[in-house]
Amino acid sequence: MNNTGIEALKSKLPREVWTQDQDIIAPWLSEWRDKFFGQTPLMLMPRSTDEVARAVKICAAHKIPILPQGGNTGLVGGSTPQGEVLLSLRKMNKLRDVSAPDQLLIAEAGMTLQSVQEAARDAGLKFPLSLAAQGSCTIGGNLSTNAGGVHVIKYGSAKSLCLGVEAVLADGSIYSDLSRLRKDNTGYDLSRLFLGAEGTLGIITAASLRLVPAPAGIMRALVALAGPDDALTLLGRAQNAALAMFEVMPRSALDLVIKYIPDHRDPFDGPHPYYALIDWELGRDDEDTRAPFMALLEAAIADGLARDVVIAQSDTQAAQLLSLRENMSAAQKHDGGSIKHDVSVAVSDVPKFLARADALLARMIPNCRPVGFGHMGDGNIHYNVARPIDMDSQTFLSNWDRVQTAVHDLVSDMGGSISAEHGIGIMKKDDLAIRADPVKLALMRTVKSALDPDNILNPRVMI
Ligand SMILES: Cc1cc2nc3c(=O)[nH]c(=O)nc-3n(C[C@H](O)[C@H](O)[C@H](O)COP(=O)(O)OP(=O)(O)OC[C@H]3O[C@@H](n4cnc5c(N)ncnc54)[C@H](O)[C@@H]3O)c2cc1C
C-alpha cells in the first residue's frame, strides 16, 4: 500500500473522518453471506460532499484505490475491500429536501432506504423501492446496484425512481445534477451512468428521488397453488394497475423459514406445493379497487386454480406474510448455506426455467434441494440450491462454480440475465467477461477509462 498517500489522507482530513481502529473497521470487512472477507489500511467516514471530494483528490494524487461502501448489504462481493481505502458513506445521511408538490426528495447517499421511505411517508407520499435489507442498505448503494426488490412490477427498479445524482468523480471534482425536473433533454443523461455502476465511475453523494402518491391501503394475499405454471396463469389474470407485488415460493422454502426463523408459522391448515404472495394497492375510493382483487381470488378458488387463499386482515398479519418471503435467504443460511443465483428470464419463461434448472441439478447433484423463489412478476428468480440432507455444507458448497456455470449456461440459453438485481461485483465478473456482448464490454471499458483513467474507483469489480 502507498504509505505516503495514506499519511496524506490522515494529515489532511479532519481527525473525525478517518480511522485505523480495527475494532471499528472489522464489521465492514465481511458481508452478510460470509462469502467475502476483506482488509483495508484505512476507513474514511466523510460527513459532506466536500469531504468526499477532498479525500478522492488526495487518493487521485497518490493513485490510491478507493472502495465506496453504503450499508454493506450487497451480495456479490462489491462492497468488501481487498486493500483499497474503504470510504463509508454512512455519515452522509441527511435529508436535504422533500417537496410534496414536486413529488421528489433529495437524500444524501448514506440515508438508509427505510429512512427515505419514512421521509416520503411523512410528506404524504411514497418511495416505492422496497427490499428485505431496507433497514441497513443505503440509497447510494441502492442506486449504485440499481436495486430491485418486491415492487418492481409496478414501480420499476431504483434507476426508474432517480431523477439525478450528485457524485464525486475520480479526480475529486463534483458532478451535480440534483434535478427537480421531470423533463430535461439537454444532452446526455449523465446521471444514469452512475446508476448500476457499483462505484466504478464515481461516488454518489446525494440523489434526487421520484416519489409517488401513497395508495389508500394495500391488500395482501398469500395464494396456495399447484406449481409455477399455475402461478403464471394467476399472474396473467392479476395484471392490473393495482398489482404492486407478485412473489412466488415453493413449499420447500416455506418449510425452511418455519423451521429456522422463530415466530413464523404456516398460514394455512396444511402444506401446498407452491405459493404466490400478492400486493394489491387500493385507490382513494376503497371499494372500487378492492372488488376486482376479491373477484380475482374468488374466481381462482372457484375454478380450482387456487387451492386456498389467506387475505391479511391486519397490518400485523400482512407483515407476517411478507416476513415469510423475506426470510427465505436467512433460513437457508441456518440450513448450511446454499449455492445462490439471481437470474432473470422472460416472465412467461419462469416455469420452463424452473423445470429445466431442477432437472439439471438433479443430474448434477442427486438429492440436492433446489429452492427457486422470488420476483416472478419481473421474471427474477433467486434460484438457491440447498445441499442434500446427507451431505456436509463444505463438500456441497465446493460445487459452487460448476453449479453456477451450469445454471448461467441455461439462463443464457433462454436469453436471460445472470444478474437480475444484485449486480456483478466480484462474484460474476468473470462470467460477465465471457457472456456479455463484446461491443458492450468494449464500450463499458471505454467509459470506465474516460471517467477513471487511473482505475482508482472500486478497481476490482465488474470489468
Ligand atoms: C437480506 C437481504 C435481502 C436483499 N434483498 C434484495 C432485493 O430484494 N433486491 C435487491 O436488488 N437487492 C437485495 N439485496 C442486496 C442489497 O441490499 C442491495 O444490493 C442494496 O442496494 C445494497 O445497498 P448497500 O447500501 O448495502 O450497498 P453496499 O453493499 O455497501 O454496496 C454495494 C455496491 O455499491 C457500491 N456503492 C455503495 N454505495 C455507493 C455510493 N454512494 N456511491 C458509489 N458506489 C456505491 C459499492 O462499492 C458496491 O459495489 C438484499 C440483501 C440482503 C442482505
Short mmCIF file of N, CA and C in Angstrom, two decimals, residues 3-159:
data_model
loop_
_atom_site.label_atom_id
_atom_site.label_comp_id
_atom_site.label_asym_id
_atom_site.label_seq_id
_atom_site.Cartn_x
_atom_site.Cartn_y
_atom_site.Cartn_z
N ASN A 3 2.07 4.15 1.43
CA ASN A 3 2.07 4.74 2.78
C ASN A 3 2.04 6.27 2.76
N THR A 4 2.74 6.86 1.77
CA THR A 4 2.74 8.33 1.70
C THR A 4 1.31 8.83 1.50
N GLY A 5 0.59 8.16 0.61
CA GLY A 5 -0.80 8.56 0.34
C GLY A 5 -1.69 8.41 1.57
N ILE A 6 -1.50 7.30 2.27
CA ILE A 6 -2.31 7.06 3.48
C ILE A 6 -2.00 8.14 4.52
N GLU A 7 -0.71 8.46 4.68
CA GLU A 7 -0.34 9.52 5.64
C GLU A 7 -0.92 10.87 5.20
N ALA A 8 -0.96 11.10 3.88
CA ALA A 8 -1.54 12.36 3.38
C ALA A 8 -3.03 12.43 3.73
N LEU A 9 -3.73 11.32 3.56
CA LEU A 9 -5.17 11.30 3.90
C LEU A 9 -5.33 11.62 5.39
N LYS A 10 -4.50 11.00 6.22
CA LYS A 10 -4.63 11.18 7.67
C LYS A 10 -4.28 12.61 8.09
N SER A 11 -3.30 13.19 7.42
CA SER A 11 -2.89 14.53 7.88
C SER A 11 -3.78 15.64 7.30
N LYS A 12 -4.38 15.39 6.14
CA LYS A 12 -5.13 16.48 5.50
C LYS A 12 -6.63 16.44 5.77
N LEU A 13 -7.12 15.30 6.27
CA LEU A 13 -8.57 15.23 6.55
C LEU A 13 -8.79 15.39 8.06
N PRO A 14 -9.96 15.94 8.46
CA PRO A 14 -10.23 16.07 9.90
C PRO A 14 -10.12 14.72 10.60
N ARG A 15 -9.69 14.75 11.85
CA ARG A 15 -9.45 13.51 12.62
C ARG A 15 -10.71 12.63 12.71
N GLU A 16 -11.88 13.27 12.76
CA GLU A 16 -13.13 12.50 12.90
C GLU A 16 -13.46 11.70 11.65
N VAL A 17 -12.79 11.99 10.54
CA VAL A 17 -13.20 11.44 9.25
C VAL A 17 -12.50 10.11 8.93
N TRP A 18 -11.46 9.76 9.66
CA TRP A 18 -10.76 8.51 9.33
C TRP A 18 -10.49 7.67 10.58
N THR A 19 -10.34 6.38 10.38
CA THR A 19 -9.94 5.51 11.48
C THR A 19 -9.11 4.34 10.95
N GLN A 20 -8.20 3.89 11.81
CA GLN A 20 -7.47 2.65 11.53
C GLN A 20 -7.73 1.65 12.66
N ASP A 21 -8.72 1.98 13.49
CA ASP A 21 -9.07 1.13 14.62
C ASP A 21 -9.79 -0.13 14.09
N GLN A 22 -9.11 -1.26 14.19
CA GLN A 22 -9.65 -2.49 13.59
C GLN A 22 -10.98 -2.92 14.24
N ASP A 23 -11.19 -2.55 15.50
CA ASP A 23 -12.47 -2.91 16.13
C ASP A 23 -13.63 -2.18 15.45
N ILE A 24 -13.38 -0.95 15.03
CA ILE A 24 -14.44 -0.19 14.34
C ILE A 24 -14.58 -0.67 12.90
N ILE A 25 -13.45 -0.99 12.29
CA ILE A 25 -13.46 -1.35 10.86
C ILE A 25 -13.98 -2.78 10.63
N ALA A 26 -13.65 -3.69 11.56
CA ALA A 26 -13.89 -5.13 11.31
C ALA A 26 -15.30 -5.47 10.80
N PRO A 27 -16.38 -4.91 11.39
CA PRO A 27 -17.71 -5.31 10.91
C PRO A 27 -17.96 -5.01 9.44
N TRP A 28 -17.16 -4.09 8.88
CA TRP A 28 -17.39 -3.67 7.50
C TRP A 28 -16.48 -4.40 6.51
N LEU A 29 -15.77 -5.42 7.02
CA LEU A 29 -14.84 -6.16 6.15
C LEU A 29 -15.37 -7.53 5.75
N SER A 30 -16.52 -7.89 6.26
CA SER A 30 -17.13 -9.14 5.81
C SER A 30 -18.57 -8.81 5.47
N GLU A 31 -19.26 -9.72 4.81
CA GLU A 31 -20.61 -9.40 4.38
C GLU A 31 -21.61 -10.46 4.81
N TRP A 32 -22.84 -10.19 4.50
CA TRP A 32 -23.99 -10.92 5.03
C TRP A 32 -23.91 -12.43 4.82
N ARG A 33 -23.36 -12.83 3.67
CA ARG A 33 -23.33 -14.27 3.37
C ARG A 33 -22.10 -14.97 3.93
N ASP A 34 -21.18 -14.19 4.53
CA ASP A 34 -19.89 -14.73 4.99
C ASP A 34 -19.14 -15.39 3.84
N LYS A 35 -19.29 -14.82 2.65
CA LYS A 35 -18.60 -15.39 1.49
C LYS A 35 -17.33 -14.59 1.16
N PHE A 36 -17.36 -13.30 1.50
CA PHE A 36 -16.21 -12.45 1.18
C PHE A 36 -15.67 -11.82 2.47
N PHE A 37 -14.33 -11.85 2.62
CA PHE A 37 -13.68 -11.24 3.78
C PHE A 37 -12.57 -10.33 3.26
N GLY A 38 -12.45 -9.14 3.86
CA GLY A 38 -11.52 -8.19 3.26
C GLY A 38 -10.57 -7.56 4.25
N GLN A 39 -9.85 -6.54 3.76
CA GLN A 39 -8.91 -5.78 4.58
C GLN A 39 -8.74 -4.40 3.97
N THR A 40 -8.43 -3.45 4.84
CA THR A 40 -8.21 -2.08 4.37
C THR A 40 -7.19 -1.40 5.27
N PRO A 41 -6.36 -0.51 4.70
CA PRO A 41 -5.40 0.21 5.55
C PRO A 41 -6.07 1.36 6.30
N LEU A 42 -7.27 1.78 5.82
CA LEU A 42 -7.86 3.00 6.38
C LEU A 42 -9.35 3.05 6.03
N MET A 43 -10.16 3.42 7.01
CA MET A 43 -11.58 3.64 6.69
C MET A 43 -11.88 5.14 6.81
N LEU A 44 -12.43 5.69 5.75
CA LEU A 44 -12.84 7.10 5.75
C LEU A 44 -14.33 7.18 5.98
N MET A 45 -14.76 8.18 6.76
CA MET A 45 -16.19 8.35 7.05
C MET A 45 -16.58 9.81 6.85
N PRO A 46 -16.50 10.30 5.61
CA PRO A 46 -16.77 11.72 5.37
C PRO A 46 -18.20 12.10 5.74
N ARG A 47 -18.35 13.39 6.14
CA ARG A 47 -19.67 13.85 6.57
C ARG A 47 -20.31 14.77 5.55
N SER A 48 -19.58 15.10 4.49
CA SER A 48 -20.13 16.02 3.49
C SER A 48 -19.54 15.70 2.13
N THR A 49 -20.18 16.23 1.09
CA THR A 49 -19.68 16.03 -0.28
C THR A 49 -18.27 16.63 -0.39
N ASP A 50 -18.08 17.77 0.25
CA ASP A 50 -16.77 18.42 0.21
C ASP A 50 -15.68 17.50 0.79
N GLU A 51 -16.00 16.83 1.90
CA GLU A 51 -15.00 15.92 2.49
C GLU A 51 -14.75 14.71 1.59
N VAL A 52 -15.79 14.23 0.91
CA VAL A 52 -15.57 13.12 -0.04
C VAL A 52 -14.63 13.60 -1.15
N ALA A 53 -14.92 14.80 -1.67
CA ALA A 53 -14.12 15.33 -2.78
C ALA A 53 -12.66 15.52 -2.36
N ARG A 54 -12.47 16.02 -1.13
CA ARG A 54 -11.08 16.23 -0.66
C ARG A 54 -10.35 14.89 -0.55
N ALA A 55 -11.06 13.89 -0.03
CA ALA A 55 -10.44 12.56 0.11
C ALA A 55 -10.09 11.98 -1.25
N VAL A 56 -11.01 12.10 -2.20
CA VAL A 56 -10.76 11.50 -3.52
C VAL A 56 -9.61 12.21 -4.22
N LYS A 57 -9.54 13.52 -4.04
CA LYS A 57 -8.42 14.28 -4.67
C LYS A 57 -7.06 13.76 -4.16
N ILE A 58 -6.99 13.51 -2.87
CA ILE A 58 -5.72 13.00 -2.30
C ILE A 58 -5.44 11.60 -2.86
N CYS A 59 -6.50 10.76 -2.89
CA CYS A 59 -6.32 9.41 -3.44
C CYS A 59 -5.88 9.48 -4.90
N ALA A 60 -6.47 10.40 -5.66
CA ALA A 60 -6.12 10.53 -7.08
C ALA A 60 -4.65 10.93 -7.22
N ALA A 61 -4.23 11.86 -6.39
CA ALA A 61 -2.84 12.33 -6.49
C ALA A 61 -1.85 11.20 -6.20
N HIS A 62 -2.26 10.30 -5.30
CA HIS A 62 -1.34 9.21 -4.91
C HIS A 62 -1.72 7.87 -5.55
N LYS A 63 -2.70 7.92 -6.47
CA LYS A 63 -3.19 6.71 -7.16
C LYS A 63 -3.58 5.60 -6.15
N ILE A 64 -4.31 6.01 -5.13
CA ILE A 64 -4.76 5.04 -4.12
C ILE A 64 -6.15 4.55 -4.48
N PRO A 65 -6.35 3.23 -4.57
CA PRO A 65 -7.68 2.72 -4.89
C PRO A 65 -8.66 2.93 -3.75
N ILE A 66 -9.91 3.20 -4.11
CA ILE A 66 -10.96 3.51 -3.12
C ILE A 66 -12.14 2.58 -3.35
N LEU A 67 -12.70 2.10 -2.27
CA LEU A 67 -13.94 1.32 -2.40
C LEU A 67 -15.05 2.03 -1.63
N PRO A 68 -16.07 2.56 -2.34
CA PRO A 68 -17.19 3.20 -1.65
C PRO A 68 -18.11 2.14 -1.04
N GLN A 69 -18.59 2.42 0.15
CA GLN A 69 -19.47 1.44 0.81
C GLN A 69 -20.66 2.15 1.44
N GLY A 70 -21.84 1.53 1.29
CA GLY A 70 -23.03 2.04 1.95
C GLY A 70 -23.35 1.16 3.14
N GLY A 71 -24.43 0.39 3.03
CA GLY A 71 -24.85 -0.47 4.13
C GLY A 71 -24.13 -1.81 4.16
N ASN A 72 -23.33 -2.09 3.13
CA ASN A 72 -22.59 -3.36 3.04
C ASN A 72 -23.55 -4.55 2.98
N THR A 73 -24.70 -4.38 2.35
CA THR A 73 -25.64 -5.50 2.21
C THR A 73 -25.60 -6.11 0.81
N GLY A 74 -24.73 -5.59 -0.04
CA GLY A 74 -24.61 -6.15 -1.39
C GLY A 74 -24.21 -7.61 -1.31
N LEU A 75 -24.62 -8.39 -2.29
CA LEU A 75 -24.44 -9.84 -2.17
C LEU A 75 -23.47 -10.40 -3.21
N VAL A 76 -22.66 -9.51 -3.82
CA VAL A 76 -21.77 -10.01 -4.88
C VAL A 76 -20.30 -9.66 -4.65
N GLY A 77 -19.97 -9.28 -3.41
CA GLY A 77 -18.57 -9.02 -3.08
C GLY A 77 -18.07 -7.64 -3.47
N GLY A 78 -18.94 -6.80 -3.99
CA GLY A 78 -18.50 -5.48 -4.46
C GLY A 78 -18.22 -4.48 -3.36
N SER A 79 -18.70 -4.76 -2.14
CA SER A 79 -18.51 -3.78 -1.07
C SER A 79 -17.47 -4.25 -0.05
N THR A 80 -16.72 -5.28 -0.38
CA THR A 80 -15.67 -5.78 0.53
C THR A 80 -14.30 -5.37 0.00
N PRO A 81 -13.57 -4.53 0.76
CA PRO A 81 -12.27 -4.07 0.25
C PRO A 81 -11.21 -5.16 0.33
N GLN A 82 -10.30 -5.14 -0.62
CA GLN A 82 -9.12 -6.03 -0.57
C GLN A 82 -7.91 -5.13 -0.70
N GLY A 83 -7.70 -4.29 0.32
CA GLY A 83 -6.55 -3.39 0.30
C GLY A 83 -6.90 -1.96 -0.12
N GLU A 84 -8.10 -1.74 -0.71
CA GLU A 84 -8.49 -0.38 -1.06
C GLU A 84 -8.78 0.42 0.21
N VAL A 85 -8.71 1.75 0.11
CA VAL A 85 -9.22 2.59 1.18
C VAL A 85 -10.74 2.42 1.18
N LEU A 86 -11.29 2.17 2.37
CA LEU A 86 -12.74 1.96 2.47
C LEU A 86 -13.40 3.30 2.75
N LEU A 87 -14.24 3.75 1.82
CA LEU A 87 -14.89 5.05 2.01
C LEU A 87 -16.37 4.82 2.32
N SER A 88 -16.70 4.97 3.59
CA SER A 88 -18.09 4.72 4.02
C SER A 88 -18.92 5.99 3.87
N LEU A 89 -20.09 5.83 3.27
CA LEU A 89 -20.97 6.99 3.08
C LEU A 89 -21.99 7.13 4.21
N ARG A 90 -21.89 6.26 5.21
CA ARG A 90 -22.99 6.19 6.19
C ARG A 90 -23.20 7.45 7.01
N LYS A 91 -22.15 8.27 7.14
CA LYS A 91 -22.34 9.52 7.92
C LYS A 91 -22.99 10.61 7.07
N MET A 92 -23.06 10.39 5.77
CA MET A 92 -23.76 11.37 4.93
C MET A 92 -25.22 10.92 4.83
N ASN A 93 -25.96 11.21 5.88
CA ASN A 93 -27.32 10.63 5.96
C ASN A 93 -28.40 11.68 6.17
N LYS A 94 -28.16 12.88 5.61
CA LYS A 94 -29.16 13.94 5.81
C LYS A 94 -30.20 13.95 4.68
N LEU A 95 -31.40 14.31 5.08
CA LEU A 95 -32.46 14.57 4.09
C LEU A 95 -32.29 16.03 3.69
N ARG A 96 -31.94 16.27 2.43
CA ARG A 96 -31.67 17.67 2.05
C ARG A 96 -32.95 18.42 1.72
N ASP A 97 -33.91 17.71 1.17
CA ASP A 97 -35.15 18.41 0.79
C ASP A 97 -36.24 17.38 0.52
N VAL A 98 -37.46 17.79 0.74
CA VAL A 98 -38.59 16.97 0.28
C VAL A 98 -39.67 17.94 -0.18
N SER A 99 -40.23 17.67 -1.36
CA SER A 99 -41.25 18.57 -1.90
C SER A 99 -42.46 17.76 -2.34
N ALA A 100 -43.55 17.96 -1.61
CA ALA A 100 -44.78 17.24 -1.98
C ALA A 100 -45.31 17.70 -3.34
N PRO A 101 -45.34 19.03 -3.62
CA PRO A 101 -45.87 19.44 -4.93
C PRO A 101 -45.04 18.86 -6.09
N ASP A 102 -43.72 18.77 -5.90
CA ASP A 102 -42.86 18.25 -6.98
C ASP A 102 -42.74 16.73 -6.92
N GLN A 103 -43.30 16.14 -5.88
CA GLN A 103 -43.21 14.69 -5.66
C GLN A 103 -41.76 14.21 -5.78
N LEU A 104 -40.88 14.86 -5.02
CA LEU A 104 -39.49 14.41 -5.03
C LEU A 104 -38.85 14.64 -3.68
N LEU A 105 -37.74 13.99 -3.52
CA LEU A 105 -37.00 14.05 -2.26
C LEU A 105 -35.52 14.04 -2.61
N ILE A 106 -34.74 14.87 -1.91
CA ILE A 106 -33.29 14.84 -2.16
C ILE A 106 -32.61 14.29 -0.92
N ALA A 107 -31.97 13.15 -1.11
CA ALA A 107 -31.38 12.41 0.02
C ALA A 107 -29.88 12.32 -0.15
N GLU A 108 -29.16 12.40 0.97
CA GLU A 108 -27.73 12.08 0.91
C GLU A 108 -27.57 10.57 0.77
N ALA A 109 -26.44 10.19 0.19
CA ALA A 109 -26.24 8.78 -0.19
C ALA A 109 -26.32 7.81 0.97
N GLY A 110 -25.96 8.28 2.19
CA GLY A 110 -25.91 7.36 3.32
C GLY A 110 -27.23 7.18 4.05
N MET A 111 -28.30 7.86 3.61
CA MET A 111 -29.61 7.60 4.23
C MET A 111 -29.99 6.15 3.96
N THR A 112 -30.50 5.47 4.97
CA THR A 112 -30.96 4.11 4.69
C THR A 112 -32.22 4.17 3.84
N LEU A 113 -32.47 3.09 3.12
CA LEU A 113 -33.69 3.04 2.30
C LEU A 113 -34.92 3.25 3.18
N GLN A 114 -34.89 2.67 4.38
CA GLN A 114 -36.05 2.79 5.27
C GLN A 114 -36.27 4.25 5.69
N SER A 115 -35.19 4.98 5.95
CA SER A 115 -35.39 6.37 6.37
C SER A 115 -35.88 7.21 5.19
N VAL A 116 -35.51 6.86 3.98
CA VAL A 116 -36.06 7.56 2.81
C VAL A 116 -37.56 7.25 2.69
N GLN A 117 -37.92 5.99 2.87
CA GLN A 117 -39.35 5.62 2.82
C GLN A 117 -40.13 6.41 3.87
N GLU A 118 -39.54 6.53 5.08
CA GLU A 118 -40.24 7.23 6.16
C GLU A 118 -40.39 8.72 5.85
N ALA A 119 -39.34 9.31 5.28
CA ALA A 119 -39.41 10.74 4.93
C ALA A 119 -40.50 10.97 3.88
N ALA A 120 -40.60 10.04 2.93
CA ALA A 120 -41.65 10.17 1.90
C ALA A 120 -43.03 10.05 2.55
N ARG A 121 -43.16 9.11 3.47
CA ARG A 121 -44.44 8.88 4.16
C ARG A 121 -44.84 10.13 4.96
N ASP A 122 -43.85 10.74 5.62
CA ASP A 122 -44.14 11.96 6.40
C ASP A 122 -44.67 13.08 5.51
N ALA A 123 -44.27 13.03 4.23
CA ALA A 123 -44.72 14.07 3.30
C ALA A 123 -46.03 13.64 2.61
N GLY A 124 -46.62 12.54 3.05
CA GLY A 124 -47.89 12.07 2.48
C GLY A 124 -47.71 11.35 1.16
N LEU A 125 -46.47 10.96 0.87
CA LEU A 125 -46.18 10.30 -0.41
C LEU A 125 -45.51 8.96 -0.14
N LYS A 126 -45.03 8.33 -1.22
CA LYS A 126 -44.42 7.01 -1.05
C LYS A 126 -43.16 6.92 -1.89
N PHE A 127 -42.09 6.34 -1.31
CA PHE A 127 -40.92 5.97 -2.11
C PHE A 127 -41.01 4.45 -2.24
N PRO A 128 -41.32 3.96 -3.43
CA PRO A 128 -41.79 2.58 -3.54
C PRO A 128 -40.73 1.49 -3.61
N LEU A 129 -39.43 1.85 -3.59
CA LEU A 129 -38.42 0.80 -3.56
C LEU A 129 -38.53 0.07 -2.22
N SER A 130 -38.52 -1.24 -2.25
CA SER A 130 -38.73 -1.99 -1.02
C SER A 130 -38.00 -3.33 -1.10
N LEU A 131 -37.12 -3.58 -0.11
CA LEU A 131 -36.43 -4.87 -0.09
C LEU A 131 -36.09 -5.25 1.34
N ALA A 132 -35.77 -6.51 1.54
CA ALA A 132 -35.63 -7.03 2.91
C ALA A 132 -34.51 -6.34 3.69
N ALA A 133 -33.50 -5.83 3.00
CA ALA A 133 -32.37 -5.21 3.71
C ALA A 133 -32.59 -3.71 3.93
N GLN A 134 -33.83 -3.22 3.81
CA GLN A 134 -34.04 -1.77 3.76
C GLN A 134 -33.66 -1.01 5.05
N GLY A 135 -33.60 -1.71 6.16
CA GLY A 135 -33.18 -1.05 7.40
C GLY A 135 -31.69 -0.76 7.41
N SER A 136 -30.91 -1.45 6.60
CA SER A 136 -29.44 -1.30 6.59
C SER A 136 -28.91 -0.72 5.28
N CYS A 137 -29.48 -1.10 4.15
CA CYS A 137 -28.90 -0.64 2.89
C CYS A 137 -29.15 0.86 2.72
N THR A 138 -28.28 1.50 1.95
CA THR A 138 -28.36 2.95 1.79
C THR A 138 -28.85 3.30 0.38
N ILE A 139 -29.32 4.53 0.25
CA ILE A 139 -29.84 4.92 -1.06
C ILE A 139 -28.70 4.98 -2.09
N GLY A 140 -27.49 5.36 -1.63
CA GLY A 140 -26.34 5.37 -2.55
C GLY A 140 -26.04 3.97 -3.05
N GLY A 141 -26.12 2.98 -2.15
CA GLY A 141 -25.91 1.58 -2.55
C GLY A 141 -27.04 1.10 -3.46
N ASN A 142 -28.25 1.50 -3.14
CA ASN A 142 -29.40 1.08 -3.97
C ASN A 142 -29.25 1.58 -5.41
N LEU A 143 -28.82 2.84 -5.53
CA LEU A 143 -28.67 3.38 -6.88
C LEU A 143 -27.46 2.78 -7.58
N SER A 144 -26.40 2.55 -6.82
CA SER A 144 -25.17 2.01 -7.42
C SER A 144 -25.34 0.56 -7.87
N THR A 145 -26.32 -0.14 -7.27
CA THR A 145 -26.58 -1.52 -7.69
C THR A 145 -27.86 -1.61 -8.53
N ASN A 146 -28.52 -0.47 -8.74
CA ASN A 146 -29.85 -0.48 -9.38
C ASN A 146 -30.72 -1.56 -8.73
N ALA A 147 -30.91 -1.43 -7.42
CA ALA A 147 -31.63 -2.45 -6.65
C ALA A 147 -33.07 -2.63 -7.16
N GLY A 148 -33.56 -3.84 -6.95
CA GLY A 148 -34.92 -4.18 -7.41
C GLY A 148 -35.87 -4.28 -6.24
N GLY A 149 -36.06 -5.50 -5.73
CA GLY A 149 -36.98 -5.69 -4.61
C GLY A 149 -38.36 -6.11 -5.06
N VAL A 150 -39.33 -5.92 -4.17
CA VAL A 150 -40.63 -6.57 -4.40
C VAL A 150 -41.64 -5.73 -5.18
N HIS A 151 -41.37 -4.45 -5.40
CA HIS A 151 -42.37 -3.62 -6.07
C HIS A 151 -41.99 -3.21 -7.49
N VAL A 152 -40.99 -3.87 -8.04
CA VAL A 152 -40.53 -3.52 -9.39
C VAL A 152 -41.65 -3.70 -10.41
N ILE A 153 -42.48 -4.67 -10.19
CA ILE A 153 -43.56 -4.96 -11.14
C ILE A 153 -44.41 -3.72 -11.41
N LYS A 154 -44.58 -2.88 -10.40
CA LYS A 154 -45.38 -1.66 -10.61
C LYS A 154 -44.51 -0.41 -10.79
N TYR A 155 -43.43 -0.29 -10.04
CA TYR A 155 -42.71 0.99 -9.99
C TYR A 155 -41.33 0.97 -10.63
N GLY A 156 -40.86 -0.21 -11.08
CA GLY A 156 -39.54 -0.29 -11.66
C GLY A 156 -38.46 -0.37 -10.59
N SER A 157 -37.21 -0.53 -11.03
CA SER A 157 -36.10 -0.66 -10.08
C SER A 157 -35.57 0.73 -9.71
N ALA A 158 -34.50 0.77 -8.89
CA ALA A 158 -34.00 2.04 -8.35
C ALA A 158 -33.79 3.09 -9.44
N LYS A 159 -33.26 2.61 -10.58
CA LYS A 159 -32.98 3.52 -11.69
C LYS A 159 -34.19 4.36 -12.08
#
